[in-house]
């Protein structure tokens, strides 16, 4: 039985705490919680009386011989520092997204530690529908991929959300908006399903729906080394939104709709083969269509927590590692830099150029200026 301390008792930290405290995660118990505010501390005392309360992170680390793992749910700026300290002490880590704010700062971390599990909370990897998509793409039945379009504008957030915490939806506190927060899930999924892009051309809108200075609408055009193109569209101000993923390959297309519906159109012959052999001007390639619905059997966060516990016991590999977190962050940094520079940039991008660009955004934010 591994003992965990949750660093941060906010929205997600409190949810993880309840699951673990109730014994819903096999071989994982809740030893302590880092909570700075008195209201949260009183709530913990009343609902989880056996749990140790730490007023800040360093006091928990000073007690590290009493627990085995930490689960990080702090604001983004704290992630790298806390992960680094845990690694130095040999403590297992499960970190909420994003891994950090800049890929550059992640160089302080170790990505190949032996005997210490360092995992990311990318819960979309625990969704059955995307596991099926991943397995199908891995089978090669769709052939060489040509292009992908993902429309993901279902992240509707009102003004109240942006004002809920001082650090939220800010350059100085969160390191950005839609891309560094909600879209981290999908940028990780993009890497998991299709491999990491080599280049991005981005067009980003800042404060187009709410009174914020960070991004809330993005259009990204990805290019991959294997020739695949990709378009990613997202926003946090549209409702009703759409979650539509369309994958085209030489053997047909695969469409995922709203996290539950899959449509597969499987060609009888590849587009390349028909192109090379057909004597017709407008040939029609026969295909078969199959549609099915995928229902999520298990709570995806419970899957992530159980996977973490199993990884610490040596039964499984982590669903997502720190390296995966770094790659998703590299996509994000490159997208921001592309928009700031008005041109396509490589992934990973120029880290120093990104750092300077982010500093400029933070300064302008402090002056109350619109980012761009």
XYZ file of C-alpha atoms in Angstrom:
372
model
C 0.000 0.000 0.000
C 1.522 3.299 -1.132
C 0.761 6.500 0.788
C 0.166 9.733 -1.111
C 0.112 13.431 -0.296
C -1.937 15.732 -2.495
C -0.239 19.075 -3.118
C -3.083 21.555 -3.540
C -6.677 21.250 -2.348
C -8.558 23.060 -5.087
C -11.037 21.827 -7.651
C -9.146 18.732 -8.831
C -7.123 18.100 -5.681
C -10.264 17.782 -3.575
C -11.781 15.311 -6.046
C -8.694 13.099 -6.043
C -8.572 13.276 -2.251
C -12.112 11.954 -1.864
C -11.530 9.051 -4.266
C -8.356 7.957 -2.535
C -9.653 8.533 1.003
C -12.727 6.398 0.316
C -10.512 3.508 -0.749
C -11.593 3.591 -4.383
C -8.000 3.218 -5.623
C -6.426 -0.160 -4.901
C -3.079 -0.088 -3.048
C -3.164 3.689 -2.587
C -4.054 5.540 0.604
C -4.244 9.240 1.395
C -1.682 10.260 4.000
C -1.797 14.049 3.737
C -2.945 17.151 1.900
C -1.172 20.466 1.394
C -3.801 23.160 1.879
C -3.000 26.800 2.569
C -6.436 28.244 3.326
C -8.260 27.813 6.628
C -11.609 26.995 4.994
C -10.147 24.052 3.121
C -8.256 22.886 6.207
C -11.455 22.844 8.251
C -13.230 20.906 5.504
C -10.457 18.308 5.520
C -10.605 17.952 9.313
C -14.345 17.343 9.189
C -14.511 14.993 6.199
C -11.115 13.244 6.396
C -10.041 13.415 10.056
C -7.166 10.907 9.736
C -5.442 12.897 6.978
C -2.431 15.037 7.885
C -2.772 18.699 6.873
C 0.323 20.575 5.711
C 0.124 24.383 5.414
C 2.626 24.515 2.551
C 4.634 22.248 0.261
C 7.994 22.479 2.002
C 6.515 21.276 5.291
C 5.190 18.202 3.509
C 8.578 17.465 1.957
C 10.182 17.807 5.394
C 7.954 14.879 6.403
C 8.708 12.844 3.264
C 9.813 9.651 5.041
C 6.154 9.100 6.004
C 4.731 8.869 2.475
C 5.652 7.461 -0.938
C 4.088 9.728 -3.547
C 2.730 13.174 -4.282
C -0.097 14.249 -6.559
C 0.410 17.810 -7.791
C -2.671 19.975 -8.370
C -1.166 23.414 -7.726
C -1.236 26.402 -10.117
C 0.931 25.822 -13.205
C 3.889 27.928 -12.104
C 4.587 25.576 -9.190
C 4.658 22.308 -11.148
C 8.303 22.154 -12.204
C 9.622 23.224 -8.799
C 7.533 20.650 -6.948
C 8.328 17.826 -9.382
C 12.043 18.625 -9.151
C 12.008 18.530 -5.336
C 10.127 15.220 -5.330
C 12.638 13.728 -7.746
C 15.515 14.837 -5.532
C 13.874 13.033 -2.589
C 13.036 9.897 -4.599
C 9.273 10.384 -4.270
C 6.836 9.131 -6.918
C 5.045 11.936 -8.790
C 1.686 12.319 -10.507
C 1.405 15.840 -11.956
C -1.618 17.678 -13.307
C -1.242 19.267 -16.716
C 0.610 21.224 -17.872
C 4.054 20.020 -16.818
C 5.136 23.655 -16.625
C 4.777 26.972 -18.388
C 7.918 26.861 -20.544
C 9.554 23.782 -22.012
C 12.841 25.506 -21.199
C 12.262 25.240 -17.445
C 11.586 21.506 -17.753
C 15.281 20.920 -18.457
C 15.720 20.985 -14.680
C 13.802 17.690 -14.447
C 14.912 14.098 -14.905
C 13.027 12.082 -17.515
C 14.627 8.666 -17.047
C 14.724 8.019 -13.301
C 14.977 4.373 -12.269
C 12.644 3.124 -9.570
C 10.638 6.349 -9.356
C 7.344 6.772 -11.222
C 6.886 10.253 -12.714
C 3.530 10.467 -14.488
C 1.157 13.073 -15.901
C -2.609 13.402 -15.489
C -3.721 13.287 -19.118
C -7.092 11.697 -18.468
C -8.149 11.684 -22.129
C -5.787 8.740 -22.544
C -8.082 6.841 -20.184
C -11.115 7.317 -22.424
C -12.131 4.084 -24.090
C -13.026 5.725 -27.389
C -9.560 7.204 -27.899
C -7.914 3.973 -26.841
C -9.842 2.298 -29.649
C -8.768 4.997 -32.096
C -5.151 4.672 -30.961
C -5.196 0.900 -31.393
C -6.778 1.184 -34.852
C -4.183 3.685 -36.037
C -1.412 1.517 -34.590
C -2.752 -1.445 -36.586
C -1.962 0.432 -39.814
C -5.370 -0.377 -41.334
C -5.912 3.268 -42.261
C -2.606 3.312 -44.116
C -0.435 6.384 -44.385
C -2.205 9.340 -42.801
C -2.822 12.347 -45.042
C -4.545 14.943 -42.905
C -6.378 15.416 -39.630
C -8.950 18.003 -38.592
C -9.922 18.423 -34.960
C -12.635 20.935 -34.058
C -12.751 21.308 -30.278
C -14.719 24.371 -29.234
C -16.597 22.749 -26.341
C -14.647 24.416 -23.511
C -17.242 27.111 -22.734
C -16.067 29.234 -19.790
C -17.941 32.286 -18.378
C -16.423 35.371 -16.760
C -16.885 33.780 -13.339
C -14.477 30.996 -14.277
C -11.744 33.389 -15.331
C -12.095 35.387 -12.109
C -12.335 32.374 -9.769
C -8.626 32.568 -8.845
C -6.086 35.364 -9.102
C -3.681 33.192 -11.109
C -6.242 31.842 -13.555
C -6.471 33.045 -17.176
C -3.366 35.203 -16.907
C 0.105 35.288 -18.430
C 1.793 35.862 -15.099
C -0.141 33.233 -13.149
C -1.139 30.561 -15.651
C 1.274 31.176 -18.518
C -1.542 31.700 -20.997
C -5.126 30.596 -21.477
C -6.860 28.034 -23.643
C -3.672 26.481 -25.043
C -1.803 26.090 -21.758
C -4.902 24.940 -19.888
C -7.769 23.053 -21.528
C -6.061 22.303 -24.843
C -3.141 20.553 -23.125
C -5.330 17.450 -23.113
C -5.869 17.526 -26.857
C -2.316 18.497 -27.727
C -1.177 15.468 -25.756
C -3.762 13.344 -27.562
C -2.499 14.702 -30.884
C 1.013 13.541 -30.034
C -0.258 10.175 -28.773
C -2.378 9.439 -31.822
C -0.330 10.970 -34.638
C 3.143 11.674 -33.279
C 4.491 15.120 -32.467
C 4.306 17.694 -35.275
C 7.531 19.218 -36.545
C 6.075 22.664 -37.293
C 3.095 24.850 -36.436
C 1.524 27.942 -37.956
C -0.838 29.546 -35.447
C -3.493 32.221 -35.402
C -4.631 33.092 -31.889
C -7.251 35.479 -30.486
C -6.862 36.996 -27.020
C -9.878 37.987 -24.955
C -12.307 37.612 -27.844
C -15.079 36.211 -25.620
C -14.222 37.410 -22.115
C -12.423 40.263 -20.385
C -9.088 38.485 -20.267
C -5.717 39.152 -21.892
C -4.883 35.527 -22.683
C -5.958 33.279 -25.543
C -9.505 31.979 -25.833
C -9.650 31.091 -29.553
C -6.978 29.288 -31.586
C -6.418 27.911 -35.083
C -3.303 25.760 -35.462
C -1.937 24.275 -38.662
C 0.471 21.410 -37.978
C 2.982 19.811 -40.295
C 4.490 16.381 -39.614
C 7.751 14.895 -40.821
C 5.864 12.025 -42.481
C 3.934 14.451 -44.681
C 0.705 14.524 -42.659
C -1.032 17.867 -42.232
C -3.267 18.748 -39.324
C -5.710 21.503 -38.414
C -6.694 22.121 -34.804
C -9.469 24.601 -33.979
C -10.543 25.401 -30.433
C -12.205 28.056 -28.295
C -13.574 28.612 -24.805
C -16.428 30.938 -25.724
C -18.738 28.941 -28.005
C -21.849 27.066 -26.917
C -23.094 24.592 -27.914
C -19.659 23.411 -28.871
C -18.342 20.649 -31.086
C -15.838 17.865 -30.554
C -15.185 16.489 -34.023
C -12.056 14.561 -34.980
C -11.633 13.512 -38.610
C -8.661 11.393 -39.656
C -7.948 10.773 -43.344
C -5.559 8.108 -44.619
C -4.914 6.304 -47.863
C -7.261 3.486 -46.790
C -10.209 5.673 -45.790
C -11.229 7.854 -42.893
C -12.070 7.600 -39.216
C -14.416 10.117 -37.589
C -14.935 10.587 -33.847
C -17.878 12.683 -32.708
C -18.535 14.049 -29.214
C -16.439 11.425 -27.399
C -18.897 8.620 -28.078
C -19.595 8.011 -31.783
C -17.166 6.491 -34.273
C -17.600 6.207 -38.035
C -15.107 4.187 -40.060
C -15.026 4.333 -43.850
C -12.615 1.611 -45.004
C -11.462 1.705 -48.635
C -11.148 -1.519 -50.628
C -8.000 -0.119 -52.238
C -5.585 2.601 -51.237
C -5.907 6.044 -52.773
C -2.278 5.858 -53.887
C -2.698 2.538 -55.664
C -5.841 3.695 -57.469
C -4.133 6.951 -58.440
C -1.235 5.053 -59.981
C -3.301 2.410 -61.809
C -6.675 3.917 -62.716
C -7.366 4.932 -66.322
C -10.472 6.898 -65.307
C -10.695 10.625 -64.834
C -12.990 10.420 -61.804
C -12.653 6.963 -60.244
C -14.792 5.974 -57.292
C -13.044 3.887 -54.665
C -15.452 1.384 -53.062
C -15.540 1.465 -49.269
C -17.467 -0.036 -46.389
C -18.897 2.046 -43.575
C -19.120 0.942 -39.974
C -20.570 2.999 -37.135
C -20.526 2.278 -33.437
C -20.984 3.945 -30.082
C -18.431 3.744 -27.289
C -19.582 4.133 -23.697
C -17.017 4.951 -21.047
C -17.103 2.041 -18.615
C -14.898 3.515 -15.878
C -14.382 6.977 -14.464
C -11.348 8.293 -16.353
C -9.773 9.956 -13.298
C -10.129 6.725 -11.333
C -8.356 4.986 -14.220
C -5.492 7.501 -14.043
C -5.130 7.196 -10.265
C -5.291 3.396 -10.409
C -2.708 3.337 -13.186
C -0.418 5.474 -11.011
C -0.859 3.107 -8.073
C -0.246 0.086 -10.293
C 2.836 1.703 -11.817
C 4.300 2.268 -8.356
C 3.687 -1.420 -7.602
C 5.369 -2.423 -10.872
C 2.207 -3.835 -12.439
C 1.792 -1.292 -15.273
C 3.579 1.444 -17.175
C 2.271 5.014 -16.652
C -0.348 6.047 -19.194
C 1.491 9.345 -19.629
C 4.993 10.322 -18.526
C 6.794 13.596 -17.890
C 8.222 13.300 -21.415
C 4.655 13.349 -22.741
C 3.982 16.439 -20.651
C 7.047 18.148 -22.068
C 6.041 17.376 -25.661
C 2.538 18.810 -25.154
C 4.135 21.916 -23.657
C 6.502 22.178 -26.638
C 3.483 22.220 -28.954
C 1.929 24.986 -26.875
C 5.044 27.147 -26.663
C 5.607 26.838 -30.413
C 1.986 27.805 -31.165
C 2.203 30.951 -29.058
C 5.552 31.907 -30.587
C 4.201 31.341 -34.096
C 1.359 33.765 -33.500
C 3.610 36.359 -31.861
C 6.094 36.196 -34.754
C 3.448 35.869 -37.466
C 5.080 32.862 -39.118
C 5.424 29.091 -38.912
C 7.912 27.886 -36.314
C 9.571 24.552 -35.612
C 8.511 22.225 -32.789
C 10.299 22.395 -30.381
C 10.647 26.143 -30.862
C 13.444 28.555 -29.984
C 13.217 28.412 -26.186
C 14.905 31.741 -25.555
C 12.661 33.502 -28.067
C 9.659 32.013 -26.306
C 10.888 33.091 -22.877
C 11.344 36.669 -24.078
C 7.922 36.642 -25.735
C 6.243 35.394 -22.571
C 8.021 38.040 -20.509
C 6.661 40.691 -22.874
C 3.135 39.337 -22.427
C 3.484 39.385 -18.647
C 4.738 42.981 -18.713
C 1.901 44.127 -20.972
C -0.575 42.291 -18.764
C 0.762 44.158 -15.751
C 0.217 47.399 -17.627
C -3.340 46.363 -18.457
C -2.687 46.247 -22.195
C -4.286 43.885 -24.661
C -1.724 41.207 -25.519
C -1.963 41.695 -29.258
